[in-house]
PDB file of C-alpha atoms in Angstrom:
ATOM      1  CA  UNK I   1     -71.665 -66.272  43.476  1.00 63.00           C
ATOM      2  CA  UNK I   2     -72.999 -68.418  46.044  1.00 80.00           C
ATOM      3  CA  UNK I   3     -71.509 -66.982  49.012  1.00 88.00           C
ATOM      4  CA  UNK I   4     -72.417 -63.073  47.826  1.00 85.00           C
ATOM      5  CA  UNK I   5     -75.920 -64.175  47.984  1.00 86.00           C
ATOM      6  CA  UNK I   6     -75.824 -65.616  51.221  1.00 88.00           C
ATOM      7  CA  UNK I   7     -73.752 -62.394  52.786  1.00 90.00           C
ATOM      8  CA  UNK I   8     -76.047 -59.752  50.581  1.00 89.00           C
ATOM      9  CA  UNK I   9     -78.088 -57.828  53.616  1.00 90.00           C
ATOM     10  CA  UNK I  10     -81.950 -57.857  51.836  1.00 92.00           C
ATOM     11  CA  UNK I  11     -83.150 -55.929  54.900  1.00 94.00           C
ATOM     12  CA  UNK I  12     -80.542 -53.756  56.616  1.00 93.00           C
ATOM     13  CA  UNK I  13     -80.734 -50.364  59.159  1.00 94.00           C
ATOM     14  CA  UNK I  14     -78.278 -47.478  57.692  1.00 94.00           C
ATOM     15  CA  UNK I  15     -78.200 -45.102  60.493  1.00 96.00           C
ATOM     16  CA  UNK I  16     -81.752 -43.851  61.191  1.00 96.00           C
ATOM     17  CA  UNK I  17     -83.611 -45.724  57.923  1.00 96.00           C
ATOM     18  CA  UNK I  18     -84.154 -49.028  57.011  1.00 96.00           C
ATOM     19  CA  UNK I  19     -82.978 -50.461  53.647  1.00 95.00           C
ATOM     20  CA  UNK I  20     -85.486 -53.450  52.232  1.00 95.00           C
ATOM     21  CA  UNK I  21     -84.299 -54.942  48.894  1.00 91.00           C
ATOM     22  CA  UNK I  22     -87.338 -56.100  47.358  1.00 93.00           C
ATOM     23  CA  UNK I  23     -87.960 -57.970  44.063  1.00 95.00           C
ATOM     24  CA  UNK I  24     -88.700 -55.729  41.274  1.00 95.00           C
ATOM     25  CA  UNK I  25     -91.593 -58.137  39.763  1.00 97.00           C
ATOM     26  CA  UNK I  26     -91.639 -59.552  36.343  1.00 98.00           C
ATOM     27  CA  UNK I  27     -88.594 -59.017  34.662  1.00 98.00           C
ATOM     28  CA  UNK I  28     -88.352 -58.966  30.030  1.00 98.00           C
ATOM     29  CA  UNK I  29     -84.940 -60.568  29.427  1.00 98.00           C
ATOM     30  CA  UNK I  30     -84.061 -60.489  25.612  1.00 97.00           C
ATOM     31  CA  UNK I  31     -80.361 -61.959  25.053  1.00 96.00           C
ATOM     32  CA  UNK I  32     -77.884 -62.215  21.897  1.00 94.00           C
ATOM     33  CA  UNK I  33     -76.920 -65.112  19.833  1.00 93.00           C
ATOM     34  CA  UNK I  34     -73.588 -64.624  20.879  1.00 89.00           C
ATOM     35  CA  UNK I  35     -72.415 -66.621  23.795  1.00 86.00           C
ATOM     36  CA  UNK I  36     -76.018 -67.750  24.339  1.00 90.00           C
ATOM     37  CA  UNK I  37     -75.455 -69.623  27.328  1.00 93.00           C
ATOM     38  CA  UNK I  38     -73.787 -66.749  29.403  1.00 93.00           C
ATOM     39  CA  UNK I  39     -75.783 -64.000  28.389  1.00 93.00           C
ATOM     40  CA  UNK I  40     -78.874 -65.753  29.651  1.00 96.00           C
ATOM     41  CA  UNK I  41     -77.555 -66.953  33.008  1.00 95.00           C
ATOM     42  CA  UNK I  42     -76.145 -63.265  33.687  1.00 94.00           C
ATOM     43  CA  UNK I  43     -79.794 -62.124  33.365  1.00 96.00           C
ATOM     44  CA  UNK I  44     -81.897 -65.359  35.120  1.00 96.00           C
ATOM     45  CA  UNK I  45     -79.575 -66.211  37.862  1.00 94.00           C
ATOM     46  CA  UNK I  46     -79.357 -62.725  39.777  1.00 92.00           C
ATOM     47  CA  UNK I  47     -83.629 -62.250  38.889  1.00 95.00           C
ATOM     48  CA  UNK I  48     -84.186 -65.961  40.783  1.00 93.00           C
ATOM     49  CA  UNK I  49     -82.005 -65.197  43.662  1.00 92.00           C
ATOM     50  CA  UNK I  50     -83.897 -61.592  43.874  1.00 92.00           C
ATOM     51  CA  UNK I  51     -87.102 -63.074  44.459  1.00 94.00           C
ATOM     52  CA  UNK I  52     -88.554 -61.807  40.851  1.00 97.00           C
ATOM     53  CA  UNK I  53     -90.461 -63.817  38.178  1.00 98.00           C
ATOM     54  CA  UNK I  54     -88.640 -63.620  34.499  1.00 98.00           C
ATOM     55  CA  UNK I  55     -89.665 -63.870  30.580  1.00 98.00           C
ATOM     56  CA  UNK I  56     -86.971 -65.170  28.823  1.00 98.00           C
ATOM     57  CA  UNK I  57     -86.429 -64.128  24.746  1.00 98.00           C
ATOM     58  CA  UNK I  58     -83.764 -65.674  23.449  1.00 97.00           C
ATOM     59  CA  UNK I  59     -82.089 -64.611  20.406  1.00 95.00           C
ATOM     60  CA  UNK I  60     -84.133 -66.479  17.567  1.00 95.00           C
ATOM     61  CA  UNK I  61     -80.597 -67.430  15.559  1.00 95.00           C
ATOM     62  CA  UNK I  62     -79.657 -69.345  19.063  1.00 94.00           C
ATOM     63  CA  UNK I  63     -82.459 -70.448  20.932  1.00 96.00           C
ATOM     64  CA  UNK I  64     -81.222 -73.937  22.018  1.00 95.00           C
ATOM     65  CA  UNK I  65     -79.599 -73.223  25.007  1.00 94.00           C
ATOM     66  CA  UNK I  66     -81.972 -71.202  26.832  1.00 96.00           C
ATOM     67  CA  UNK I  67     -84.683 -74.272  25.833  1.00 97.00           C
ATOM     68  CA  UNK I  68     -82.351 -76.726  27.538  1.00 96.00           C
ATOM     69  CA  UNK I  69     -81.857 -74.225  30.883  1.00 96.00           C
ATOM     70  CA  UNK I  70     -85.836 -73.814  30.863  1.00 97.00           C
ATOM     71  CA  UNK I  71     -86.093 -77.832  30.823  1.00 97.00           C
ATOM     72  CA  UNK I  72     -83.256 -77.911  34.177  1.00 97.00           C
ATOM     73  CA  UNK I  73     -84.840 -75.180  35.855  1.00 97.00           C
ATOM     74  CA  UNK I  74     -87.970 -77.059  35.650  1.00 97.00           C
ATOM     75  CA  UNK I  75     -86.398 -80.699  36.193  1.00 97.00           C
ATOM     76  CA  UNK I  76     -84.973 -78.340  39.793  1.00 96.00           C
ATOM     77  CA  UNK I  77     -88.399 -77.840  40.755  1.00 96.00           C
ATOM     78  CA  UNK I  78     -88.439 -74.151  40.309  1.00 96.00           C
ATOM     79  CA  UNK I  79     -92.022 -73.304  40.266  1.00 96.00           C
ATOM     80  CA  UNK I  80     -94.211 -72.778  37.384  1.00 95.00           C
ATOM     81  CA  UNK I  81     -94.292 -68.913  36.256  1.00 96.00           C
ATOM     82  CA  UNK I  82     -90.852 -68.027  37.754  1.00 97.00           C
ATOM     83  CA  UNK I  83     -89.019 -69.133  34.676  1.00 98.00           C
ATOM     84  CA  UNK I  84     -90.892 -68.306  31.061  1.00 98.00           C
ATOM     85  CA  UNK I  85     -89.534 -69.103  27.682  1.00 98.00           C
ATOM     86  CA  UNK I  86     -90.743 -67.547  24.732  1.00 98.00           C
ATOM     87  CA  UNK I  87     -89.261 -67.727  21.475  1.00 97.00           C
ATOM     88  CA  UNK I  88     -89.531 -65.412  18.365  1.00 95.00           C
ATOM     89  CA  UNK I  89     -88.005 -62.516  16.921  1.00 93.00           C
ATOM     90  CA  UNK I  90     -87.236 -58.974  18.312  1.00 90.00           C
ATOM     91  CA  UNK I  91     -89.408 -57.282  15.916  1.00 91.00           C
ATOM     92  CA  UNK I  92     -92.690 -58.913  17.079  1.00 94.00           C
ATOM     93  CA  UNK I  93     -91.618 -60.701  20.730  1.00 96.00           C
ATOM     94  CA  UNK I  94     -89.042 -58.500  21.829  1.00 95.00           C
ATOM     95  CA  UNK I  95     -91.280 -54.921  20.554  1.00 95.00           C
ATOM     96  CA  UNK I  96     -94.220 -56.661  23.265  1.00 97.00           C
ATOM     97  CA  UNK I  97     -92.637 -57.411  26.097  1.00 97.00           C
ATOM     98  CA  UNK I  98     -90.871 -54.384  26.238  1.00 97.00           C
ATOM     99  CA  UNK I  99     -94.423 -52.711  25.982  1.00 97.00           C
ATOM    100  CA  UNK I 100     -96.558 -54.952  28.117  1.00 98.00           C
ATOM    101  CA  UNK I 101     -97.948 -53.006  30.652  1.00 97.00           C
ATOM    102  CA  UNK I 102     -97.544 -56.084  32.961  1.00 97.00           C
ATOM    103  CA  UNK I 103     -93.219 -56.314  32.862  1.00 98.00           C
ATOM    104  CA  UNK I 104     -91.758 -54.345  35.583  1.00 98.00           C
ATOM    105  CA  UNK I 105     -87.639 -54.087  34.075  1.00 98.00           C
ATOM    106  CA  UNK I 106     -86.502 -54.883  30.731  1.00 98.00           C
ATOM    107  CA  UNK I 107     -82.940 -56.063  30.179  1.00 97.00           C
ATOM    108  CA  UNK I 108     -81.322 -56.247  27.008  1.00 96.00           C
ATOM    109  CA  UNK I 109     -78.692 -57.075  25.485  1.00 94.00           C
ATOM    110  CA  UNK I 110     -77.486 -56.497  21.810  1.00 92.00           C
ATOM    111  CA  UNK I 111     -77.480 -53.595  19.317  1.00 91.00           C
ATOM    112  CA  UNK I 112     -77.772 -49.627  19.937  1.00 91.00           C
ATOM    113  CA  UNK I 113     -80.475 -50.116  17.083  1.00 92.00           C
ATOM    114  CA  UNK I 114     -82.613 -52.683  19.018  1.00 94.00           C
ATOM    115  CA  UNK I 115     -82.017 -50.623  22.765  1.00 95.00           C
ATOM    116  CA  UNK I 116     -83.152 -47.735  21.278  1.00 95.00           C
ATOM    117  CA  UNK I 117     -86.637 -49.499  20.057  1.00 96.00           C
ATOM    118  CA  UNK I 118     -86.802 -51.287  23.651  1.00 97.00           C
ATOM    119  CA  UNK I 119     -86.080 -47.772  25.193  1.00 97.00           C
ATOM    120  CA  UNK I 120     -89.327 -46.129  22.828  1.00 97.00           C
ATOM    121  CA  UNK I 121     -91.315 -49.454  23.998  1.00 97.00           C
ATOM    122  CA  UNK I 122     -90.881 -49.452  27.457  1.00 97.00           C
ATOM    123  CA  UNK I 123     -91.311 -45.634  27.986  1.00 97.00           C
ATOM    124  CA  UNK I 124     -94.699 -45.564  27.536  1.00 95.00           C
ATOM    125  CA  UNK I 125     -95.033 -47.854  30.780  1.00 96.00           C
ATOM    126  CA  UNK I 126     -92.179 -45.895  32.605  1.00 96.00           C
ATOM    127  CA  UNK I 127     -90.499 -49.287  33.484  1.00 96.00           C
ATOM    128  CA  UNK I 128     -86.814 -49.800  34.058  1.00 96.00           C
ATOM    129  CA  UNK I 129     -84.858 -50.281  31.161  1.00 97.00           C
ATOM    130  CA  UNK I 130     -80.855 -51.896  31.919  1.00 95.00           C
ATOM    131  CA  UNK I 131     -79.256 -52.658  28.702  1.00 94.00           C
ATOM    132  CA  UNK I 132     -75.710 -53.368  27.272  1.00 90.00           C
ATOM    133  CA  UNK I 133     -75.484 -51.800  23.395  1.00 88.00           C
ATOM    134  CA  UNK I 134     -72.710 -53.112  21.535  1.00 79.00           C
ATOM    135  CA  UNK I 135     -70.090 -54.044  24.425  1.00 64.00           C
ATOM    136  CA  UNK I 136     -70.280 -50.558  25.208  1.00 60.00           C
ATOM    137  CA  UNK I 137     -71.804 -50.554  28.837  1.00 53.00           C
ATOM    138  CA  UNK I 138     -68.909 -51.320  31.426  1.00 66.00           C
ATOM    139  CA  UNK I 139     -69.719 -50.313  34.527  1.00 73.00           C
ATOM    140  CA  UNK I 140     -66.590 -49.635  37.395  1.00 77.00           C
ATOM    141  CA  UNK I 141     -67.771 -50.149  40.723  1.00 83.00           C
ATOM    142  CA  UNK I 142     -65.499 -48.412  43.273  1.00 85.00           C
ATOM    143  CA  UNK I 143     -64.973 -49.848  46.553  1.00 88.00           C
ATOM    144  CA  UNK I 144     -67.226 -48.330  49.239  1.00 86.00           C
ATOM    145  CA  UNK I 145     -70.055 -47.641  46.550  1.00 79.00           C
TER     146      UNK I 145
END
């Protein structure tokens, strides 16, 4: 939310070091067809208020939503470059973004088949990698963590 953002401490002292929160860069976001609409503001909104630049790959059976978010993010004058949408299927789109040398993170969401060929992709650039397979990838965050 809103008001997590504004609280969230980008540049903080922890005893003797100093924490800086920086954007990661250019971040590969490939979402499912189901719940379109979710799955891609889970991934954008948290990568805008980060500071990073994002390539959006929407699932090809359910494109439409992310095309109408791309035309209001552009309508709220977010600048040209911060929010790309490309459209096509994971075979050919999704296999080069999660190789391009130039993507810094990929995140994916979708099928232990599809992470596992995003995983092979991206290792040759040692990027990041976050991915959900299946439902399967709950995380618990304890308080104090």
């Amino acid at each position: 939310t809103l008001k997590a953002l504004n609280a969230f401490q980008f540049d903080e002292q922890i005893g003797r070091a100093r924490v800086v929160h920086e954007p990661l860069g250019v971040v590969a976001m490939i979402t499912p067809w189901n719940w379109p609409l979710n799955q891609v503001t889970a991934k954008v909104a948290p990568a805008l208020a980060a500071g990073d630049t994002m390539i959006l790959k929407p699932s090809e059976e359910s494109p439409g939503c992310a095309v109408i978010l791309a035309e209001i993010l552009d309508a709220a004058g977010v600048p040209a470059g911060v929010f790309n949408l490309v459209n096509g299927d994971g075979a050919g789109v999704g296999s080069a973004l999660s190789a391009h040398p130039d993507v810094d993170m990929v995140s994916f969401t979708g099928s232990t088949r599809a992470g596992i060929a995003i995983a092979q992709n991206a290792a040759a650039t040692v990027k990041r990698v976050h991915q959900e397979l299946g439902g399967k990838a709950a995380n618990l965050v304890i308080e104090g963590a």
